[in-house]
C-alpha positions as a printed Julia matrix, in Angstrom:
575×3 Matrix{Float64}:
 185.29  228.85  -197.33
 183.61  229.84  -194.04
 186.02  228.73  -191.33
 184.65  227.98  -187.85
 186.72  226.34  -185.15
 184.86  223.15  -184.11
 184.58  224.06  -180.42
 182.7   227.32  -181.1
 179.29  225.79  -182.05
 179.39  223.64  -178.9
 180.11  226.62  -176.66
 177.39  228.73  -178.3
 174.86  225.88  -177.99
 175.79  225.43  -174.33
 175.1   229.12  -173.71
 171.74  228.92  -175.53
 170.94  225.76  -173.58
 170.75  227.83  -170.41
 167.64  229.55  -171.76
 165.96  226.9   -173.92
 163.75  224.13  -172.61
 162.06  220.95  -173.89
 162.2   219.98  -177.55
 163.96  223.2   -178.6
 166.95  222.39  -176.39
 166.97  218.73  -177.52
 166.85  219.74  -181.19
 169.67  222.23  -180.72
 171.87  219.73  -178.88
 171.38  217.1   -181.61
 172.0   219.61  -184.4
 175.31  220.85  -183.0
 177.39  217.64  -183.41
 175.71  216.88  -186.77
 176.38  220.31  -188.26
 179.78  220.4   -186.58
 180.71  217.12  -188.24
 179.67  218.47  -191.63
 181.7   221.64  -191.0
 184.76  219.61  -190.04
 184.39  217.28  -193.0
 184.28  220.25  -195.36
 187.3   221.78  -193.67
 189.24  218.52  -193.92
 188.28  217.14  -197.29
 187.58  220.43  -199.02
 191.06  221.79  -198.44
 194.02  220.42  -200.31
 196.39  221.4   -197.53
 194.73  219.11  -194.99
 197.4   216.48  -195.53
 200.18  218.78  -194.4
 198.14  220.93  -192.05
 195.33  223.47  -192.24
 195.67  226.56  -190.05
 193.48  229.5   -189.11
 192.66  231.61  -186.08
 196.1   233.13  -185.5
 196.51  235.36  -182.46
 199.42  236.61  -180.43
 200.34  236.77  -176.74
 203.63  238.41  -175.73
 206.03  237.44  -178.51
 204.38  234.12  -179.32
 202.32  233.39  -182.41
 199.41  231.15  -181.34
 197.03  229.15  -183.53
 193.46  228.37  -182.52
 192.9   225.73  -185.21
 195.44  223.39  -186.74
 194.24  220.27  -188.55
 196.03  217.35  -190.11
 194.95  213.74  -190.54
 195.72  212.88  -186.9
 193.64  215.69  -185.41
 190.89  215.32  -188.03
 190.33  211.67  -187.08
 189.9   212.6   -183.42
 187.69  215.51  -184.48
 185.36  213.2   -186.41
 185.37  210.75  -183.51
 184.46  213.39  -180.93
 181.55  214.65  -183.02
 180.19  211.12  -183.4
 180.68  210.42  -179.69
 178.97  213.69  -178.75
 176.0   212.88  -181.0
 175.58  209.4   -179.49
 175.91  210.71  -175.94
 173.48  213.58  -176.54
 170.86  211.18  -177.93
 171.44  208.83  -174.98
 170.83  211.73  -172.55
 167.75  213.24  -174.24
 165.44  212.13  -171.42
 167.52  213.99  -168.83
 166.05  217.26  -167.56
 169.1   218.66  -165.82
 170.37  221.95  -167.22
 173.67  221.76  -165.33
 174.48  218.34  -166.69
 173.42  219.06  -170.26
 175.26  222.37  -170.51
 178.4   220.94  -168.9
 178.29  218.05  -171.4
 178.41  220.35  -174.43
 181.11  222.55  -172.9
 183.11  219.41  -172.14
 182.79  218.08  -175.72
 183.7   221.51  -177.1
 186.76  221.68  -174.84
 187.93  218.3   -176.14
 187.64  219.58  -179.72
 189.47  222.77  -178.81
 192.34  220.74  -177.34
 192.59  218.41  -180.34
 192.81  221.27  -182.83
 195.06  223.51  -180.72
 198.0   224.61  -182.83
 200.19  225.61  -179.88
 200.86  224.54  -176.32
 199.26  227.56  -174.66
 195.95  227.04  -176.48
 196.2   223.36  -175.58
 196.7   224.32  -171.91
 193.57  226.52  -171.93
 191.37  223.73  -173.27
 193.19  221.18  -171.08
 192.01  223.09  -168.02
 188.53  223.6   -169.45
 188.3   219.82  -169.86
 188.89  219.38  -166.13
 186.58  222.2   -165.11
 183.61  221.17  -167.26
 183.9   217.42  -166.75
 183.89  217.55  -162.95
 180.3   218.83  -163.05
 179.31  215.56  -164.75
 180.56  213.73  -161.65
 178.96  216.15  -159.19
 175.69  216.01  -161.16
 174.79  212.81  -159.32
 174.46  215.0   -156.22
 175.4   212.63  -153.41
 178.29  212.6   -150.95
 180.24  209.9   -152.79
 180.03  211.84  -156.05
 181.1   215.11  -154.41
 184.11  213.45  -152.78
 185.11  211.55  -155.94
 184.68  214.7   -158.03
 186.94  216.66  -155.7
 189.66  214.01  -155.95
 189.2   213.89  -159.73
 189.47  217.67  -160.01
 192.58  217.81  -157.8
 194.5   215.35  -159.96
 193.47  217.11  -163.17
 194.53  220.47  -161.79
 197.87  218.85  -160.95
 198.09  217.7   -164.57
 197.38  221.25  -165.73
 200.06  222.72  -163.45
 202.63  220.23  -164.74
 201.67  221.11  -168.3
 202.01  224.83  -167.57
 205.42  224.29  -165.97
 206.55  222.29  -169.0
 205.3   224.99  -171.35
 207.3   227.66  -169.52
 210.5   225.6   -169.77
 209.74  224.75  -173.4
 209.23  228.39  -174.38
 212.56  229.37  -172.81
 214.47  226.71  -174.73
 212.71  226.82  -178.1
 211.38  230.4   -178.26
 208.21  228.9   -179.71
 205.03  227.28  -178.43
 204.15  225.32  -181.56
 202.6   221.97  -180.6
 204.49  219.17  -182.32
 207.02  216.51  -181.47
 208.59  217.12  -178.03
 210.28  213.85  -177.05
 212.05  212.72  -173.88
 215.69  213.1   -174.9
 217.89  213.6   -171.85
 217.28  213.32  -168.14
 214.56  215.27  -166.32
 217.21  217.83  -165.33
 218.41  218.21  -168.92
 214.92  218.25  -170.45
 212.45  219.4   -167.76
 209.97  220.64  -170.36
 209.68  217.24  -172.02
 209.33  215.32  -168.75
 206.81  217.71  -167.2
 204.61  217.67  -170.31
 204.98  213.88  -170.56
 203.82  213.48  -166.97
 200.92  215.89  -167.5
 199.73  213.85  -170.48
 200.37  210.63  -168.57
 198.03  211.59  -165.73
 195.15  211.98  -168.17
 196.21  208.83  -170.03
 195.76  206.86  -166.79
 199.41  205.91  -166.25
 199.97  203.44  -163.39
 199.85  205.19  -159.99
 197.98  208.11  -161.6
 194.96  206.17  -162.85
 192.95  206.33  -159.6
 190.88  209.32  -160.74
 189.42  207.2   -163.53
 188.21  204.22  -161.5
 187.2   206.54  -158.66
 185.15  209.19  -160.49
 183.64  207.53  -163.57
 181.45  205.03  -161.64
 180.21  207.84  -159.38
 178.92  209.97  -162.25
 175.37  209.85  -163.55
 174.47  207.12  -166.07
 174.55  209.69  -168.89
 177.54  211.65  -167.57
 179.74  208.56  -167.66
 179.16  208.24  -171.42
 180.62  211.69  -172.02
 183.46  211.1   -169.57
 184.5   207.82  -171.18
 184.76  209.44  -174.61
 186.87  212.56  -174.26
 189.47  213.11  -171.53
 191.59  210.0   -172.01
 191.36  210.21  -175.8
 192.53  213.83  -175.81
 195.52  212.62  -173.78
 196.16  209.78  -176.25
 196.02  212.29  -179.12
 198.45  214.63  -177.33
 200.8   211.76  -176.55
 200.71  210.57  -180.18
 201.6   214.05  -181.4
 204.3   214.89  -178.86
 205.93  211.58  -177.92
 205.65  209.01  -180.76
 208.42  206.42  -180.66
 209.22  207.0   -176.96
 210.23  203.49  -175.88
 209.34  204.1   -172.25
 205.71  204.2   -173.36
 205.91  200.6   -174.58
 206.55  199.31  -171.08
 204.15  201.74  -169.4
 201.45  200.67  -171.85
 202.14  196.97  -171.29
 201.73  197.54  -167.54
 198.49  199.43  -168.11
 197.17  196.61  -170.27
 197.79  194.0   -167.57
 197.32  195.21  -164.01
 193.65  196.37  -164.35
 192.62  192.83  -165.27
 193.12  191.57  -161.74
 191.16  194.41  -160.17
 188.38  194.13  -162.75
 187.9   190.43  -162.0
 187.31  191.02  -158.25
 185.32  194.27  -158.64
 181.61  194.11  -157.9
 180.54  197.49  -159.33
 180.13  196.77  -163.06
 180.76  200.36  -164.11
 184.02  200.28  -162.14
 184.85  197.04  -163.99
 184.47  199.01  -167.23
 186.65  201.8   -165.85
 189.43  199.26  -165.25
 188.77  197.9   -168.7
 189.2   201.4   -170.1
 192.71  201.56  -168.6
 193.43  198.15  -170.11
 192.49  199.39  -173.59
 194.44  202.63  -173.11
 197.46  200.39  -172.48
 197.22  199.02  -176.03
 197.14  202.57  -177.42
 200.1   203.69  -175.3
 202.12  200.68  -176.48
 201.37  201.59  -180.1
 202.48  205.19  -179.57
 205.65  203.98  -177.86
 206.59  201.69  -180.78
 206.08  204.68  -183.05
 206.03  203.06  -186.5
 203.33  203.94  -189.03
 201.48  200.68  -188.35
 201.73  201.12  -184.58
 200.55  204.74  -184.56
 197.72  203.86  -186.94
 196.8   200.96  -184.64
 196.83  203.17  -181.55
 194.66  205.81  -183.19
 192.28  203.27  -184.74
 191.91  201.55  -181.38
 191.15  204.89  -179.72
 188.39  205.39  -182.28
 186.93  201.94  -181.69
 187.31  202.13  -177.93
 185.18  205.26  -177.73
 182.4   203.44  -179.58
 182.44  199.98  -177.98
 183.36  201.18  -174.5
 180.65  203.8   -174.81
 178.22  201.05  -175.81
 179.13  199.0   -172.73
 178.86  202.02  -170.43
 175.5   202.83  -172.04
 174.17  199.33  -171.48
 175.25  199.42  -167.83
 173.84  202.93  -167.54
 170.54  201.59  -168.85
 170.6   198.85  -166.22
 171.32  201.41  -163.49
 168.62  203.73  -164.83
 165.99  200.97  -164.85
 166.86  198.99  -161.72
 168.78  201.49  -159.6
 171.48  198.85  -159.06
 174.88  198.28  -160.66
 176.63  195.71  -158.46
 177.03  192.29  -160.02
 175.96  190.66  -156.73
 172.56  192.39  -156.98
 171.86  191.83  -160.69
 171.08  188.87  -162.9
 168.32  187.44  -165.05
 167.6   190.75  -166.79
 167.77  189.24  -170.3
 164.12  188.27  -169.96
 162.98  191.84  -169.29
 165.65  193.76  -171.23
 166.33  191.59  -174.33
 167.26  194.5   -176.62
 169.71  195.96  -174.11
 171.16  192.47  -173.6
 171.85  192.02  -177.34
 173.38  195.5   -177.63
 175.6   194.84  -174.6
 176.78  191.56  -176.1
 177.75  193.39  -179.32
 179.84  195.79  -177.23
 181.36  192.87  -175.33
 182.23  191.06  -178.57
 183.83  194.22  -179.95
 186.05  194.9   -176.93
 187.02  191.21  -176.89
 188.18  191.5   -180.52
 185.92  188.86  -182.02
 186.34  188.69  -185.82
 183.81  190.91  -187.63
 183.67  193.28  -184.65
 185.55  196.56  -184.42
 188.09  195.67  -181.74
 189.5   192.91  -183.93
 190.61  195.24  -186.74
 192.46  197.75  -184.52
 193.91  195.77  -181.62
 195.61  193.42  -184.06
 197.48  196.36  -185.63
 199.19  197.2   -182.33
 200.02  193.56  -181.63
 201.37  193.05  -185.16
 203.53  196.16  -184.77
 204.88  194.81  -181.46
 205.95  191.47  -182.92
 207.37  193.08  -186.1
 209.56  195.43  -184.09
 211.04  192.84  -181.79
 208.9   193.38  -178.71
 208.17  189.66  -178.3
 207.67  189.82  -174.53
 205.37  192.81  -174.9
 203.4   190.9   -177.52
 202.94  188.04  -175.03
 201.8   190.52  -172.37
 199.28  192.02  -174.79
 198.06  188.53  -175.66
 197.51  187.84  -171.95
 195.76  191.21  -171.64
 193.48  190.31  -174.56
 192.43  187.13  -172.79
 191.91  189.09  -169.6
 189.7   191.71  -171.2
 187.54  188.94  -172.65
 187.11  187.58  -169.13
 186.16  190.79  -167.34
 184.45  192.81  -170.09
 183.46  190.24  -172.69
 182.01  187.66  -170.31
 181.69  189.08  -166.81
 179.71  192.21  -167.71
 176.89  190.57  -169.74
 176.93  187.39  -167.65
 176.45  188.95  -164.22
 174.17  191.75  -165.44
 171.79  189.82  -167.68
 172.26  186.1   -166.94
 173.73  184.33  -163.87
 171.17  183.95  -161.08
 167.77  185.61  -161.49
 167.69  188.53  -159.05
 163.97  188.99  -159.83
 164.36  192.73  -160.12
 161.48  194.75  -161.56
 162.8   195.98  -164.9
 161.89  197.01  -168.43
 163.67  198.27  -171.51
 165.17  201.78  -171.07
 163.72  204.85  -172.84
 163.72  204.83  -176.64
 166.45  207.47  -176.94
 168.8   205.24  -174.92
 168.09  202.28  -177.19
 168.62  204.44  -180.31
 172.0   205.67  -179.05
 173.11  202.14  -178.18
 171.91  200.9   -181.58
 173.98  203.54  -183.41
 177.07  202.51  -181.43
 176.39  198.82  -182.09
 175.96  199.49  -185.82
 179.31  201.31  -185.88
 180.99  198.38  -184.07
 179.74  196.0   -186.76
 180.4   198.36  -189.67
 184.02  198.96  -188.7
 184.52  195.26  -187.98
 183.1   194.12  -191.32
 184.42  196.97  -193.47
 187.59  198.29  -191.72
 188.79  200.11  -194.83
 186.34  202.9   -194.0
 188.31  203.56  -190.79
 191.72  202.81  -192.3
 191.21  205.52  -194.94
 191.02  208.13  -192.17
 194.22  207.07  -190.36
 197.27  209.37  -190.29
 199.58  207.16  -192.36
 199.06  205.32  -195.63
 199.37  201.57  -195.18
 198.39  198.21  -196.6
 197.11  196.11  -193.71
 194.71  193.18  -193.86
 193.36  192.03  -190.5
 191.49  189.02  -191.87
 194.24  186.56  -192.7
 193.87  182.93  -191.7
 196.64  182.97  -189.1
 195.36  186.01  -187.31
 191.73  184.87  -187.28
 192.59  181.37  -186.05
 194.94  182.7   -183.37
 192.3   185.07  -182.06
 189.55  182.43  -182.11
 191.76  180.0   -180.21
 192.53  182.68  -177.63
 188.85  183.49  -177.15
 187.84  179.82  -177.06
 190.34  178.87  -174.36
 189.54  182.03  -172.37
 185.84  181.13  -172.41
 186.71  177.55  -171.46
 188.75  178.8   -168.51
 185.86  181.0   -167.33
 183.38  178.11  -167.51
 185.74  175.72  -165.72
 186.53  178.23  -162.97
 182.85  178.93  -162.48
 181.87  175.25  -162.33
 184.66  174.59  -159.82
 183.6   177.68  -157.82
 187.08  179.1   -158.25
 186.08  182.28  -160.06
 186.05  185.27  -157.66
 182.42  185.66  -156.53
 180.56  188.95  -156.82
 180.59  190.24  -153.24
 179.51  193.63  -151.87
 182.84  195.31  -151.22
 184.98  198.36  -151.89
 188.26  197.55  -153.62
 191.04  200.11  -153.5
 194.28  199.98  -155.44
 196.55  203.01  -155.75
 193.75  205.26  -154.55
 194.3   203.6   -151.14
 197.21  206.06  -150.81
 195.05  209.19  -150.92
 191.79  207.69  -149.67
 193.19  205.82  -146.66
 196.92  206.3   -146.08
 197.14  210.08  -146.49
 193.93  210.87  -144.53
 195.05  208.53  -141.73
 198.51  210.11  -141.73
 197.09  213.63  -141.69
 194.6   212.66  -138.98
 197.37  211.11  -136.86
 199.64  214.13  -137.32
 196.79  216.49  -136.45
 196.0   214.5   -133.29
 199.65  214.68  -132.19
 199.8   218.41  -132.89
 196.59  218.98  -130.94
 197.97  216.97  -128.01
 201.23  218.93  -128.09
 199.28  222.18  -128.26
 197.22  221.16  -125.23
 200.36  220.29  -123.24
 202.03  223.59  -124.15
 198.92  225.55  -123.19
 198.6   223.66  -119.9
 202.3   224.28  -119.12
 201.98  227.99  -119.92
 198.91  228.28  -117.72
 200.69  226.55  -114.84
 203.69  228.87  -115.25
 201.5   231.95  -115.19
 199.64  230.64  -112.17
 202.93  230.08  -110.32
 204.14  233.58  -111.2
 200.9   235.18  -110.06
 200.95  233.07  -106.91
 204.56  234.09  -106.19
 203.79  237.79  -106.61
 200.7   237.39  -104.46
 202.76  235.69  -101.76
 205.06  238.69  -101.52
 202.09  241.01  -101.09
 200.39  239.08   -98.3
 200.38  240.49   -94.77
 203.44  238.4    -93.92
 205.05  238.79   -97.37
 208.34  240.42   -98.09
 206.73  243.44   -99.71
 204.55  244.04   -96.65
 207.39  244.24   -94.08
 208.62  247.48   -92.4
 212.13  248.51   -93.4
 214.45  250.73   -91.27
 215.29  254.14   -92.81
 219.02  253.54   -92.23
 218.89  250.3    -94.14
 217.21  252.07   -97.04
 219.84  254.85   -97.05
 222.6   252.25   -96.96
 221.04  250.52   -99.95
 220.85  253.77  -101.91
 224.47  254.6   -101.08
 225.5   251.16  -102.25
 223.71  251.64  -105.57
 225.29  255.08  -106.07
 228.71  253.63  -105.34
 228.24  250.93  -107.92
 227.07  253.55  -110.41
 230.2   255.7   -109.81
 232.52  252.76  -110.18
 230.92  251.73  -113.41
 230.96  255.31  -114.71
 234.72  255.63  -114.1
 235.54  252.56  -116.13
């Protein structure tokens, strides 16, 4: 069998993309994920060792044996997902004529594949850094001041993640004499297990842990309409994959994930920028995955991985629909949109399919994966966490299931000039919508790819009725709040959460400290100048006509002075 690591075709195509133009570049960029998916499928299904692990691409650095490609069912699922996501995103971006953005997109997708199939921590670190380096160009590709500033903040946090990962790898190699990428765990305190905690924190930054999630809501909405589709698919899902491989069953993740599922709801409800609403929604969905990894049972891990798969598709569909709105109207704030369903009916329907999927309506993809995590929570005694996830499910229906389509396509008619987006955008959204429905109606196709064998049926009467009741009462609450004018209105504003620390607090603190230092410097300089002036003035005074240095001295007095000095010298010399 001809073995090719999945990232290689993407990197080669990116290099060729620098020289190709027009249809030749488009054809190449479409062919890469298609042929790559076929290659990966043959590697996975055509090798009997795929269940336990398929390895190739061994190389050595120092005394460590490193592996460029390691595949098992967990990595294969993410590999399939990333090829599908890359294909959809490439089709969506076919109308773009920006070499920087297109080349960076393929390098970014290839880096994600390299990270997922890395067999050791050092190879993972290399692709981890490449993810940060290639993705930041998708933010800067919008080429305005806000994008440059957001991209710089994004890049800084991801470099921090890389440094933490590198530090953890160094500690890990000293303790284990190996860099194999497998279970790491958090046993012991940070002082006892610095490798585990540093790597955990590095993964957590890219997972969007609370207090480290600001890069996501800051940078994603500032990217181009097509760049956001790539960004939403890869970085966070690579982190979820890494967390599932290294820290399954880590109970701390259950509570971190529950927090992630809840707190973004409040910010999403008051946010006016609809792409930023989706960024908060992305953190909310990551919370479900993190909870599943923290529970660590077969059902929970399968649920986390299945939800990651579905989230890439339905969240990508929602980002694509909002990207289409931004592309056509030039606006993305809910306060400036409305009434677009008349001019963009196809985009409206596709957006509603994405909204129904993320809200976990029966027969849509979110229903068949989110329920696995929630079932695992209740089966393993996390009743309070189950209630939190239930609340989070209602919240995501409010902000992503209702708010996004309502304020973009319905609500008041903003009378914006609009039309359907280019055909390639509609095709990409249609593929994503078809996948949402296919997985929702026939979940066994996804279940067969999950890491663990299981017998799970999402469509039982209790589960369906519970979910329908939840959705019904959530919709009722939205309608009632709107009619009573209690729902937060869409107002032009900038909402900051934890990013207030480094966007307001730290700059203000640095500015205040710099002002004080400048003032102190000015005072010191002024004091030094005054001192020098006094010294010069004093010396000048002695040299004036009436100064002490200008007087006439008697010869006898001078001789007496010299004798006195000689006497002192003799006395001192005799001691």
